[in-house]
Amino acid sequence: ERARERTVPASRVGRLASFGGRVSLGPPHLTPCPLSADGSGSVLGSSPFLSEANAARIVDTLCKVRGAALKIGQMLSIQDNSFLSPQLQRIFARVRQSADFMPAWQTRRVLAEELGQDWREKVASFEETPFAAASIGQVHLGVLRDGMEVAMKIQYPGIAQSIRSDVENLLALLRLSAVLPAGLFADNTLRVLQRELEWECDYRREADCARSFRQLLAGDSFFEVPRVVGELTTRRVLTMELGSGVPLDQCQELPQDVRNEICLNVLRLSLRELFHFRFMQTDANWANFFYDAGKHQVTLLDFGASRPFSREFTHHYIEVIKAAADRDRAKVLQKSKDLKFVTGFETKEFEEAHVDTVMILGEPFSTPGLFDFSVQSTTRRVQALIPVMLRHRLTPPPEESYALHRKLAGCFLLCAHLRSRIPCHDLFQELYRQYWARERGA
């Protein structure tokens, strides 16, 4: 199914009508969906609400309204989620691939409102059909008067104003699809995502984040951050120098040593962002990393999800990873309490499942030599523990962990996708030594 040109409903009433009017909840449209063979379904289970016909309507609705609901759907689809039913997984996989795009007249209206009626005089050329369309905006190719090719990201109208209502509508949809486990803390999760989405809708903030990363990585020979074109950037339009290359998920057929180097550098950068910069671009979408084989460089894109981390958080978090790397279960649990992942009043079953999960995720950093991501079974083993944690969790995770874990999961999934073999143990041990050396010298 291909993306289509469709007007984005800009008013809250129009968006609510799109949500409410597209899904049939009763006969004759309701077609029950079978449960899994053992009758249990997934953690969220299957639901008659998610018949094939309704699933198609939900996909159509999310791609039409875009915004927060589509963004959250895309976030969910890029992870390996055992708590989503197969029907929801298929829905979110479809909406991740593409959103529908604005018609040209609506695009021109946004540009005129943001850049002025004379916006065309500020560029030599502008392609009216976008080359990418996502949840919050779409991207067009342009050429400046000096010949520089640029990517112009244009925000859909009404998106920023509709975040809260869109999140509420999506939460209602998830509740209709199945009973949400209390341990999922869905309200808290979506509240954190709502705040992140509000950041992403502010393109001036994203431009500042891009400039910060360009400065932080100025001396890095492997990563490149495109230049922001300030005179063509506003709260709803972001113009940046056009990057080159292909998304990293299209690099599977590159030689093994090249794939290893890409993954090692991406993982190293993620750890540097957290423990050195304390400022991370948290969007795990592989399309935000473009590899140029001619330059042997990766261009970094999309900085809207960038966020800071406190010194207190990174102090505790690096010790959780160190404890997992050292296979020290007692320290993993203690440092998890320091981080407020656990309260200390959970059941023994929950504590064991939590520590098991951390130990599994820490295996790349505890394995001497090269860690082979192509043969790891991390996802399957973690998924087996999630139902226990959802049943017995007493407190939501720290706010910082939502975006951080999406990013780290995305890095690990990329390493598995590219079948990389990299020295994660040595990478972390060196970073750990550098971290505390800097802190002692601070």
Coordinates of C-alpha atoms in Angstrom, one line a residue:
E1 CA 0.0 0.0 0.0
R2 CA 1.5 3.3 -1.1
A3 CA 1.3 6.7 0.5
R4 CA -1.2 9.1 -1.0
E5 CA -1.7 12.8 -1.3
R6 CA -4.4 13.8 1.3
T7 CA -5.2 16.9 3.1
V8 CA -4.2 16.8 6.8
P9 CA -7.2 17.6 9.1
A10 CA -5.9 20.7 10.9
S11 CA -8.7 21.4 13.4
R12 CA -9.2 19.3 16.6
V13 CA -12.8 18.6 15.5
G14 CA -11.7 17.4 12.2
R15 CA -9.0 15.1 13.7
L16 CA -11.5 13.7 16.3
A17 CA -14.0 13.0 13.5
S18 CA -11.2 11.1 11.6
F19 CA -10.5 8.9 14.7
G20 CA -14.1 8.4 15.7
G21 CA -15.7 7.8 12.4
R22 CA -13.3 5.4 10.8
V23 CA -13.6 2.3 13.1
S24 CA -16.7 0.1 13.3
L25 CA -17.4 -1.2 16.8
G26 CA -20.6 -3.2 16.2
P27 CA -22.4 -5.6 13.9
P28 CA -22.4 -6.2 11.0
H29 CA -18.8 -4.9 10.7
L30 CA -17.4 -6.6 13.8
T31 CA -15.5 -9.8 12.8
P32 CA -13.9 -11.7 15.7
C33 CA -10.2 -12.4 15.5
P34 CA -8.9 -15.7 16.7
L35 CA -6.6 -16.0 19.7
S36 CA -3.3 -17.7 19.6
A37 CA -3.2 -21.5 19.5
D38 CA -2.9 -21.7 23.3
G39 CA -5.8 -19.3 23.8
S40 CA -3.6 -16.8 25.6
G41 CA -2.8 -14.4 22.8
S42 CA 0.1 -11.9 23.4
V43 CA 0.4 -9.9 26.5
L44 CA -2.3 -7.5 25.2
G45 CA -4.0 -10.4 23.5
S46 CA -6.2 -10.3 20.4
S47 CA -9.4 -8.4 20.2
P48 CA -12.6 -8.6 18.2
F49 CA -12.1 -4.8 17.8
L50 CA -9.1 -5.6 15.6
S51 CA -10.8 -7.4 12.8
E52 CA -9.0 -7.2 9.4
A53 CA -11.5 -4.6 8.3
N54 CA -11.0 -2.5 11.4
A55 CA -7.2 -2.9 11.2
A56 CA -7.3 -1.5 7.7
R57 CA -9.4 1.5 8.9
I58 CA -7.0 2.2 11.7
V59 CA -4.0 2.2 9.3
D60 CA -5.9 4.5 7.0
T61 CA -6.9 6.9 9.9
L62 CA -3.3 7.1 11.3
C63 CA -1.8 7.8 7.9
K64 CA -4.5 10.5 7.3
V65 CA -4.2 12.4 10.6
R66 CA -0.5 11.8 11.1
G67 CA 0.7 13.6 14.2
A68 CA 1.2 12.1 17.7
A69 CA -0.8 9.0 17.0
L70 CA 1.2 8.1 13.9
K71 CA 4.5 9.0 15.6
I72 CA 3.8 6.7 18.6
G73 CA 2.7 4.0 16.2
Q74 CA 6.0 4.3 14.4
M75 CA 7.9 4.3 17.7
L76 CA 6.1 1.1 18.7
S77 CA 6.7 -0.6 15.4
I78 CA 10.5 -0.1 15.4
Q79 CA 10.8 -2.0 18.6
D80 CA 10.4 -5.8 19.2
N81 CA 7.2 -5.6 21.2
S82 CA 5.8 -8.6 22.9
F83 CA 3.1 -6.7 24.6
L84 CA 1.3 -5.8 21.3
S85 CA -1.0 -8.3 19.6
P86 CA -0.1 -9.4 16.1
Q87 CA -2.9 -7.3 14.7
L88 CA -1.5 -4.1 16.3
Q89 CA 2.1 -5.0 15.3
R90 CA 0.9 -5.3 11.7
I91 CA -0.9 -1.9 11.9
F92 CA 2.1 -0.1 13.3
A93 CA 4.5 -1.8 10.9
R94 CA 2.4 -0.4 8.0
V95 CA 2.2 3.1 9.4
R96 CA 5.9 3.2 10.1
Q97 CA 6.6 2.7 6.4
S98 CA 5.0 5.9 5.2
A99 CA 2.5 8.6 6.0
D100 CA 0.3 10.2 3.4
F101 CA 1.5 13.6 2.2
M102 CA -0.1 17.0 2.0
P103 CA -1.4 18.3 -1.4
A104 CA 0.7 21.1 -2.9
W105 CA -1.8 23.8 -2.1
Q106 CA -1.6 23.0 1.7
T107 CA 2.2 22.8 1.5
R108 CA 2.4 26.2 -0.1
R109 CA 0.1 27.7 2.5
V110 CA 2.3 26.5 5.4
L111 CA 5.4 27.9 3.6
A112 CA 3.7 31.3 3.0
E113 CA 2.6 31.5 6.7
E114 CA 6.1 30.6 7.9
L115 CA 8.5 32.2 5.4
G116 CA 6.3 34.9 3.9
Q117 CA 4.4 35.3 0.7
D118 CA 7.6 35.8 -1.2
W119 CA 9.1 32.5 0.0
R120 CA 9.7 31.3 -3.6
E121 CA 12.1 34.2 -4.2
K122 CA 14.3 32.8 -1.4
V123 CA 15.1 29.6 -3.3
A124 CA 16.2 28.8 -6.8
S125 CA 14.0 25.7 -7.0
F126 CA 11.6 23.7 -4.9
E127 CA 10.2 20.2 -5.6
E128 CA 6.5 20.3 -4.7
T129 CA 6.3 16.5 -4.3
P130 CA 8.0 15.4 -1.0
F131 CA 10.7 12.7 -1.1
A132 CA 9.8 11.7 2.5
A133 CA 6.6 11.9 4.6
A134 CA 6.5 11.1 8.2
S135 CA 4.3 11.6 11.3
I136 CA 4.9 15.3 12.0
G137 CA 6.1 16.7 8.7
Q138 CA 7.2 16.0 5.1
V139 CA 10.5 16.7 3.4
H140 CA 11.0 18.4 0.1
L141 CA 14.1 18.9 -2.1
G142 CA 15.1 22.5 -2.7
V143 CA 18.1 24.4 -4.1
L144 CA 19.3 27.7 -2.7
R145 CA 20.3 30.7 -4.8
D146 CA 24.0 29.8 -4.2
G147 CA 23.4 26.3 -5.6
M148 CA 23.3 24.4 -2.3
E149 CA 20.9 21.5 -2.3
V150 CA 18.7 21.5 0.8
A151 CA 16.1 19.4 2.6
M152 CA 13.1 21.4 3.7
K153 CA 11.0 19.8 6.4
I154 CA 7.5 21.2 6.5
Q155 CA 5.3 20.5 9.5
Y156 CA 1.7 19.4 8.9
P157 CA -0.9 22.1 10.0
G158 CA -2.5 21.6 13.4
I159 CA -0.1 18.9 14.5
A160 CA 1.5 20.8 17.4
Q161 CA -1.9 21.9 18.7
S162 CA -3.4 18.4 18.5
I163 CA -0.7 16.4 20.4
R164 CA -2.7 16.0 23.6
S165 CA -5.9 15.0 22.0
D166 CA -4.2 12.6 19.6
V167 CA -2.4 10.9 22.5
E168 CA -5.8 10.5 24.3
N169 CA -7.4 9.1 21.1
L170 CA -4.6 6.6 20.7
L171 CA -4.8 5.5 24.3
A172 CA -8.5 5.0 23.8
L173 CA -7.8 2.9 20.7
L174 CA -5.3 0.7 22.7
R175 CA -7.8 0.3 25.5
L176 CA -10.4 -0.9 23.0
S177 CA -8.0 -3.4 21.5
A178 CA -7.3 -5.1 24.8
V179 CA -7.0 -4.7 28.5
L180 CA -3.7 -2.9 29.2
P181 CA -1.7 -4.4 32.0
A182 CA -1.3 -2.1 35.0
G183 CA 2.5 -2.6 34.9
L184 CA 2.6 -1.0 31.5
F185 CA 1.7 2.3 33.1
A186 CA 0.2 3.3 29.7
D187 CA -0.9 6.8 30.9
N188 CA 2.5 7.7 32.2
T189 CA 4.2 6.2 29.1
L190 CA 2.1 8.3 26.7
R191 CA 2.4 11.4 28.9
V192 CA 6.2 11.2 28.5
L193 CA 5.9 10.6 24.8
Q194 CA 3.5 13.6 24.6
R195 CA 6.3 15.8 26.1
E196 CA 8.8 14.4 23.6
L197 CA 6.5 15.1 20.7
E198 CA 6.0 18.7 21.8
W199 CA 9.8 19.1 21.6
E200 CA 9.8 17.5 18.1
C201 CA 7.1 19.9 16.9
D202 CA 9.4 22.9 17.6
Y203 CA 11.7 23.0 14.6
R204 CA 13.6 26.0 16.1
R205 CA 14.5 23.7 19.0
E206 CA 15.5 21.0 16.6
A207 CA 17.7 23.4 14.7
D208 CA 19.5 24.4 17.9
C209 CA 20.0 20.7 18.7
A210 CA 21.4 20.1 15.2
R211 CA 23.8 23.0 15.6
S212 CA 24.9 21.6 19.0
F213 CA 25.6 18.2 17.5
R214 CA 27.5 19.7 14.6
Q215 CA 29.7 21.5 17.1
L216 CA 30.2 18.4 19.3
L217 CA 31.1 16.2 16.3
A218 CA 33.2 18.9 14.5
G219 CA 36.4 16.8 14.9
D220 CA 34.8 13.4 14.1
S221 CA 35.9 12.0 10.8
F222 CA 33.2 9.3 10.6
F223 CA 30.0 11.3 11.4
E224 CA 28.7 14.4 9.6
V225 CA 25.9 16.8 10.7
P226 CA 24.4 18.9 7.9
R227 CA 24.4 22.7 8.3
V228 CA 21.2 24.4 9.3
V229 CA 19.9 27.2 7.0
G230 CA 18.8 29.7 9.6
E231 CA 17.1 32.1 7.3
L232 CA 14.7 29.4 6.0
T233 CA 14.0 27.9 9.5
T234 CA 11.0 28.7 11.7
R235 CA 9.0 26.9 14.3
R236 CA 7.2 24.9 11.5
V237 CA 9.8 24.8 8.7
L238 CA 13.4 23.4 9.0
T239 CA 15.9 23.8 6.2
M240 CA 19.2 21.9 6.3
E241 CA 21.9 21.0 3.9
L242 CA 21.0 17.9 2.0
G243 CA 22.8 14.8 3.2
S244 CA 24.1 12.0 1.0
G245 CA 24.1 8.2 1.2
V246 CA 21.6 5.4 1.9
P247 CA 19.8 4.5 5.2
L248 CA 21.7 2.0 7.3
D249 CA 19.1 -0.7 7.0
Q250 CA 20.1 -0.9 3.3
C251 CA 23.7 -1.7 4.1
Q252 CA 23.3 -5.4 4.7
E253 CA 25.3 -6.4 1.6
L254 CA 28.4 -4.3 2.4
P255 CA 31.6 -6.2 3.3
Q256 CA 31.7 -7.5 6.9
D257 CA 34.5 -5.2 8.0
V258 CA 32.5 -2.1 6.7
R259 CA 29.3 -3.3 8.5
N260 CA 31.4 -3.9 11.7
E261 CA 32.9 -0.4 11.5
I262 CA 29.5 1.3 11.0
C263 CA 27.9 -0.5 13.9
L264 CA 30.9 0.0 16.2
N265 CA 30.8 3.8 15.5
V266 CA 27.0 4.1 15.9
L267 CA 27.2 2.2 19.3
R268 CA 30.2 4.3 20.4
L269 CA 28.4 7.5 19.5
S270 CA 25.3 6.5 21.4
L271 CA 27.4 5.8 24.5
R272 CA 29.3 9.1 24.0
E273 CA 26.0 11.0 23.7
L274 CA 24.8 9.5 27.0
F275 CA 28.0 9.5 29.1
H276 CA 30.1 12.3 27.6
F277 CA 27.8 14.8 26.0
R278 CA 24.9 14.0 28.3
F279 CA 22.8 15.0 25.3
M280 CA 21.4 12.3 23.0
Q281 CA 19.5 12.1 19.8
T282 CA 17.1 9.4 20.9
D283 CA 15.2 8.6 17.7
A284 CA 16.2 5.0 16.8
N285 CA 14.8 5.2 13.2
W286 CA 17.6 3.8 11.0
A287 CA 16.6 6.3 8.3
N288 CA 18.2 9.0 10.5
F289 CA 21.6 7.5 9.7
F290 CA 22.8 7.7 6.0
Y291 CA 25.9 5.9 4.9
D292 CA 27.9 7.3 2.0
A293 CA 30.2 4.6 0.7
G294 CA 32.3 7.1 -1.3
K295 CA 33.1 9.2 1.7
H296 CA 32.9 6.3 4.2
Q297 CA 30.9 8.6 6.4
V298 CA 27.5 8.5 8.2
T299 CA 25.4 11.6 8.0
L300 CA 23.2 12.2 11.1
L301 CA 19.6 13.5 10.5
D302 CA 16.6 14.5 12.5
F303 CA 17.4 16.0 15.9
G304 CA 13.9 16.7 17.1
A305 CA 14.0 13.9 19.7
S306 CA 17.3 15.1 21.3
R307 CA 17.2 15.4 25.1
P308 CA 19.6 16.1 28.0
F309 CA 20.5 13.7 30.8
S310 CA 21.4 14.7 34.3
R311 CA 24.8 13.9 35.9
E312 CA 23.0 12.0 38.7
F313 CA 21.2 9.8 36.1
T314 CA 24.3 9.0 34.2
H315 CA 26.3 8.3 37.4
H316 CA 23.8 5.6 38.3
Y317 CA 23.1 4.3 34.8
I318 CA 26.8 3.7 33.9
E319 CA 27.1 1.6 37.1
V320 CA 24.1 -0.5 36.1
I321 CA 25.8 -1.3 32.8
K322 CA 29.1 -2.0 34.7
A323 CA 27.4 -4.3 37.1
A324 CA 25.8 -6.2 34.2
A325 CA 29.2 -6.3 32.4
D326 CA 30.7 -7.8 35.6
R327 CA 27.8 -10.2 36.0
D328 CA 27.1 -8.8 39.4
R329 CA 23.4 -9.5 40.0
A330 CA 23.3 -7.9 43.5
K331 CA 24.8 -4.7 42.2
V332 CA 22.5 -4.6 39.3
L333 CA 19.5 -4.7 41.7
Q334 CA 21.0 -2.1 44.0
K335 CA 21.8 0.3 41.3
S336 CA 18.3 -0.2 39.7
K337 CA 16.9 0.9 43.1
D338 CA 19.2 3.9 43.0
L339 CA 17.8 4.8 39.6
K340 CA 14.2 4.1 40.8
F341 CA 13.6 1.4 38.3
V342 CA 12.5 -0.7 41.3
T343 CA 11.2 0.4 44.7
G344 CA 12.5 -2.5 46.8
F345 CA 8.9 -3.7 47.6
E346 CA 8.4 -5.8 44.5
T347 CA 8.0 -9.5 44.5
K348 CA 11.0 -11.8 44.3
E349 CA 9.7 -13.0 41.0
F350 CA 9.8 -9.4 39.6
E351 CA 13.3 -8.7 41.0
E352 CA 14.6 -11.8 39.4
A353 CA 13.0 -11.0 36.0
H354 CA 14.3 -7.4 36.1
V355 CA 17.8 -8.5 36.9
D356 CA 17.6 -11.2 34.3
T357 CA 16.6 -8.6 31.7
V358 CA 19.5 -6.3 32.6
M359 CA 22.0 -9.2 32.5
I360 CA 20.7 -10.3 29.1
L361 CA 20.9 -6.7 27.7
G362 CA 24.4 -6.4 29.2
E363 CA 25.8 -9.5 27.5
P364 CA 27.5 -7.5 24.6
F365 CA 29.4 -5.6 27.3
S366 CA 30.3 -8.7 29.3
T367 CA 31.6 -10.8 26.4
P368 CA 35.4 -10.5 25.9
G369 CA 36.5 -10.2 22.3
L370 CA 34.0 -9.8 19.4
F371 CA 30.3 -10.0 20.2
D372 CA 28.4 -11.6 17.3
F373 CA 25.1 -9.9 17.0
S374 CA 24.0 -12.2 14.2
V375 CA 23.6 -15.1 16.6
Q376 CA 22.3 -13.4 19.7
S377 CA 18.9 -14.3 21.1
T378 CA 18.4 -11.2 23.2
T379 CA 14.9 -10.3 21.9
R380 CA 13.4 -13.8 22.4
R381 CA 14.8 -14.1 26.0
V382 CA 13.7 -10.5 27.0
Q383 CA 10.2 -11.1 25.6
A384 CA 9.8 -14.1 27.7
L385 CA 10.4 -12.0 30.8
I386 CA 8.1 -9.0 29.9
P387 CA 4.8 -10.6 31.1
V388 CA 6.2 -11.1 34.6
M389 CA 7.5 -7.6 34.8
L390 CA 4.2 -6.1 33.5
R391 CA 2.2 -8.2 36.1
H392 CA 4.3 -7.2 39.1
R393 CA 5.9 -3.7 38.3
L394 CA 5.0 -1.2 41.1
T395 CA 6.4 2.0 39.6
P396 CA 6.9 3.4 36.2
P397 CA 10.5 3.6 34.9
P398 CA 12.4 6.9 35.2
E399 CA 11.3 9.4 32.6
E400 CA 14.7 9.5 30.9
S401 CA 14.7 5.8 30.3
Y402 CA 11.9 5.7 27.8
A403 CA 13.8 7.6 25.0
L404 CA 17.1 6.2 26.1
H405 CA 16.0 2.5 25.9
R406 CA 14.4 3.1 22.5
K407 CA 17.7 4.5 21.2
L408 CA 19.8 1.6 22.7
A409 CA 17.3 -1.0 21.4
G410 CA 17.5 0.6 18.0
C411 CA 21.3 0.4 18.1
F412 CA 21.3 -3.3 19.1
L413 CA 18.6 -4.1 16.4
L414 CA 20.8 -2.3 13.8
C415 CA 23.8 -4.4 14.9
A416 CA 21.8 -7.5 14.5
H417 CA 20.3 -6.4 11.2
L418 CA 23.8 -5.8 9.8
R419 CA 25.1 -9.0 11.4
S420 CA 28.0 -7.1 13.0
R421 CA 30.8 -8.5 15.1
I422 CA 32.3 -5.8 17.3
P423 CA 34.3 -5.5 20.6
C424 CA 31.5 -4.2 22.8
H425 CA 33.3 -5.2 26.0
D426 CA 36.5 -3.3 25.3
L427 CA 34.4 -0.3 24.0
F428 CA 32.5 0.0 27.3
Q429 CA 35.4 -0.6 29.6
E430 CA 37.4 2.2 28.0
L431 CA 34.4 4.5 28.1
Y432 CA 33.8 3.6 31.7
R433 CA 37.4 4.5 32.6
Q434 CA 37.2 7.8 30.7
Y435 CA 33.9 8.7 32.4
W436 CA 35.2 8.5 35.9
A437 CA 38.5 10.0 35.0
R438 CA 36.6 13.1 33.7
E439 CA 34.4 13.2 36.7
R440 CA 37.3 13.0 39.1
G441 CA 39.0 15.9 37.2
A442 CA 35.9 18.0 37.1

